[in-house]
Amino acid sequence: MALSREEREAFLAQPHVAALGVTAGHDRGPLLVPIWYAYRPGGMPWILTGVDSRKMNLIKAAGRFSLLVQRTEPTPRYVSVEGPVADIAEPGPTVHRDLAARYLSGEALDRYTAWAEVELADHVVVRLRPEHWTGADLGTTA
């Protein structure tokens, strides 16, 4: 059963790992990679990626990308959002911790944050302006 706008946005706001999709050229299928993301209902989903990474180069060339999140329990459910790049910006001082806190806690969050602030220092924030949504709960009938 199709999800309402509110249901899609609430599901996307949960801490799922997304599959990011971006066109990789006329002779290739899309690049599909797992990625952490952040989203608040009514806002713009955002990701972190290396400024010179393959993802970033493809996103710049295409000017748009997609995110797909899913679960299997208690019912199979998915949400996909696609749209143009709204903004590419330098991250703020707490962005690595802010994003990782959706997925990690305690010592794991502290260790990851310390590592990311050094190893991922070249990352930028990429915001997606949602244009097209798809979503369904395949375990409901009404």
Tab-separated table of C-alpha atoms in Angstrom:
chain	number	residue	atom	x	y	z
A	1	MET	CA	0.000	0.000	0.000
A	2	ALA	CA	1.297	3.440	-0.897
A	3	LEU	CA	2.442	5.627	1.975
A	4	SER	CA	1.090	9.108	2.598
A	5	ARG	CA	3.424	12.089	2.481
A	6	GLU	CA	3.548	12.192	6.280
A	7	GLU	CA	4.330	8.463	6.475
A	8	ARG	CA	7.092	8.763	3.849
A	9	GLU	CA	8.696	11.706	5.625
A	10	ALA	CA	8.461	10.057	9.059
A	11	PHE	CA	10.031	6.870	7.699
A	12	LEU	CA	12.862	8.760	5.994
A	13	ALA	CA	13.536	10.607	9.260
A	14	GLN	CA	14.323	7.303	10.998
A	15	PRO	CA	17.992	6.229	11.138
A	16	HIS	CA	18.105	3.821	8.201
A	17	VAL	CA	21.157	3.314	6.041
A	18	ALA	CA	20.273	4.643	2.586
A	19	ALA	CA	21.255	3.440	-0.836
A	20	LEU	CA	22.442	6.497	-2.749
A	21	GLY	CA	21.902	6.331	-6.494
A	22	VAL	CA	23.388	8.658	-9.093
A	23	THR	CA	23.795	8.264	-12.832
A	24	ALA	CA	27.268	7.079	-13.803
A	25	GLY	CA	27.162	7.860	-17.523
A	26	HIS	CA	25.532	6.619	-20.694
A	27	ASP	CA	27.517	3.366	-20.808
A	28	ARG	CA	27.141	2.490	-17.111
A	29	GLY	CA	24.360	1.657	-14.704
A	30	PRO	CA	23.864	4.075	-11.805
A	31	LEU	CA	26.360	4.164	-8.968
A	32	LEU	CA	24.591	2.651	-5.940
A	33	VAL	CA	26.300	2.834	-2.550
A	34	PRO	CA	25.188	2.580	1.074
A	35	ILE	CA	25.402	5.865	2.950
A	36	TRP	CA	24.425	7.525	6.207
A	37	TYR	CA	22.120	10.496	5.810
A	38	ALA	CA	20.062	12.891	7.911
A	39	TYR	CA	16.544	14.186	7.389
A	40	ARG	CA	13.811	16.016	9.274
A	41	PRO	CA	10.231	15.992	7.951
A	42	GLY	CA	9.625	18.964	5.679
A	43	GLY	CA	13.343	19.557	5.188
A	44	MET	CA	16.051	18.424	2.821
A	45	PRO	CA	17.910	15.124	3.216
A	46	TRP	CA	21.668	15.556	3.443
A	47	ILE	CA	24.750	13.391	3.169
A	48	LEU	CA	28.470	13.767	3.739
A	49	THR	CA	30.937	12.743	1.054
A	50	GLY	CA	34.496	13.475	0.041
A	51	VAL	CA	34.875	16.618	-2.013
A	52	ASP	CA	36.824	14.708	-4.701
A	53	SER	CA	35.114	11.318	-4.343
A	54	ARG	CA	33.556	9.456	-7.252
A	55	LYS	CA	30.134	10.016	-5.641
A	56	MET	CA	30.688	13.764	-5.473
A	57	ASN	CA	31.987	13.982	-9.033
A	58	LEU	CA	28.971	12.055	-10.336
A	59	ILE	CA	26.547	14.096	-8.227
A	60	LYS	CA	28.056	17.338	-9.562
A	61	ALA	CA	27.851	16.074	-13.154
A	62	ALA	CA	24.260	14.865	-12.819
A	63	GLY	CA	23.067	17.702	-10.602
A	64	ARG	CA	20.750	15.276	-8.785
A	65	PHE	CA	20.660	11.969	-6.931
A	66	SER	CA	18.343	9.539	-5.147
A	67	LEU	CA	18.161	7.983	-1.712
A	68	LEU	CA	16.350	4.726	-0.973
A	69	VAL	CA	15.700	3.436	2.552
A	70	GLN	CA	14.003	0.185	3.474
A	71	ARG	CA	13.197	-2.253	6.226
A	72	THR	CA	11.875	-5.788	6.363
A	73	GLU	CA	10.303	-5.926	9.856
A	74	PRO	CA	7.603	-5.696	11.061
A	75	THR	CA	6.458	-5.295	7.445
A	76	PRO	CA	8.449	-4.644	4.263
A	77	ARG	CA	8.502	-0.878	3.780
A	78	TYR	CA	10.531	1.466	1.604
A	79	VAL	CA	10.820	5.130	0.721
A	80	SER	CA	12.725	6.622	-2.191
A	81	VAL	CA	13.336	10.330	-2.679
A	82	GLU	CA	14.938	11.936	-5.724
A	83	GLY	CA	15.768	15.469	-6.684
A	84	PRO	CA	18.340	18.086	-7.563
A	85	VAL	CA	21.266	19.102	-5.439
A	86	ALA	CA	20.081	22.076	-3.416
A	87	ASP	CA	23.378	22.955	-1.786
A	88	ILE	CA	26.966	21.820	-1.332
A	89	ALA	CA	28.561	23.315	1.755
A	90	GLU	CA	31.493	23.039	4.094
A	91	PRO	CA	30.484	21.072	7.185
A	92	GLY	CA	30.074	22.720	10.564
A	93	PRO	CA	32.297	21.720	13.480
A	94	THR	CA	29.898	19.069	14.822
A	95	VAL	CA	28.573	17.609	11.567
A	96	HIS	CA	30.381	14.254	11.844
A	97	ARG	CA	29.089	13.709	15.368
A	98	ASP	CA	25.598	14.971	14.478
A	99	LEU	CA	25.293	12.500	11.612
A	100	ALA	CA	26.915	9.566	13.399
A	101	ALA	CA	24.673	10.052	16.459
A	102	ARG	CA	21.760	8.790	14.336
A	103	TYR	CA	23.546	5.433	14.079
A	104	LEU	CA	25.954	5.110	17.013
A	105	SER	CA	26.011	5.902	20.730
A	106	GLY	CA	28.355	5.904	23.705
A	107	GLU	CA	31.976	4.927	23.153
A	108	ALA	CA	31.341	3.852	19.563
A	109	LEU	CA	30.082	7.352	18.759
A	110	ASP	CA	33.072	8.961	20.498
A	111	ARG	CA	35.588	6.738	18.656
A	112	TYR	CA	33.906	7.276	15.300
A	113	THR	CA	33.713	11.042	15.770
A	114	ALA	CA	37.410	11.292	16.683
A	115	TRP	CA	38.315	9.195	13.638
A	116	ALA	CA	35.974	11.053	11.236
A	117	GLU	CA	37.171	14.509	12.235
A	118	VAL	CA	40.658	13.516	11.024
A	119	GLU	CA	40.042	10.990	8.252
A	120	LEU	CA	36.962	12.638	6.720
A	121	ALA	CA	38.113	16.240	7.027
A	122	ASP	CA	37.692	16.743	3.257
A	123	HIS	CA	33.980	15.902	3.319
A	124	VAL	CA	31.237	18.302	2.289
A	125	VAL	CA	27.526	18.401	3.068
A	126	VAL	CA	25.292	17.749	0.066
A	127	ARG	CA	21.597	18.589	0.415
A	128	LEU	CA	18.918	17.135	-1.840
A	129	ARG	CA	15.771	19.109	-2.696
A	130	PRO	CA	13.030	16.450	-2.742
A	131	GLU	CA	11.084	16.434	-6.006
A	132	HIS	CA	9.917	12.855	-6.452
A	133	TRP	CA	8.877	10.442	-3.724
A	134	THR	CA	7.949	6.771	-3.848
A	135	GLY	CA	7.035	4.678	-0.862
A	136	ALA	CA	5.007	1.692	0.146
A	137	ASP	CA	4.361	-0.702	2.969
A	138	LEU	CA	4.100	-4.091	1.309
A	139	GLY	CA	2.647	-5.760	4.393
A	140	THR	CA	-0.537	-3.716	4.656
A	141	THR	CA	-3.682	-4.014	2.612
A	142	ALA	CA	-5.766	-1.089	3.813
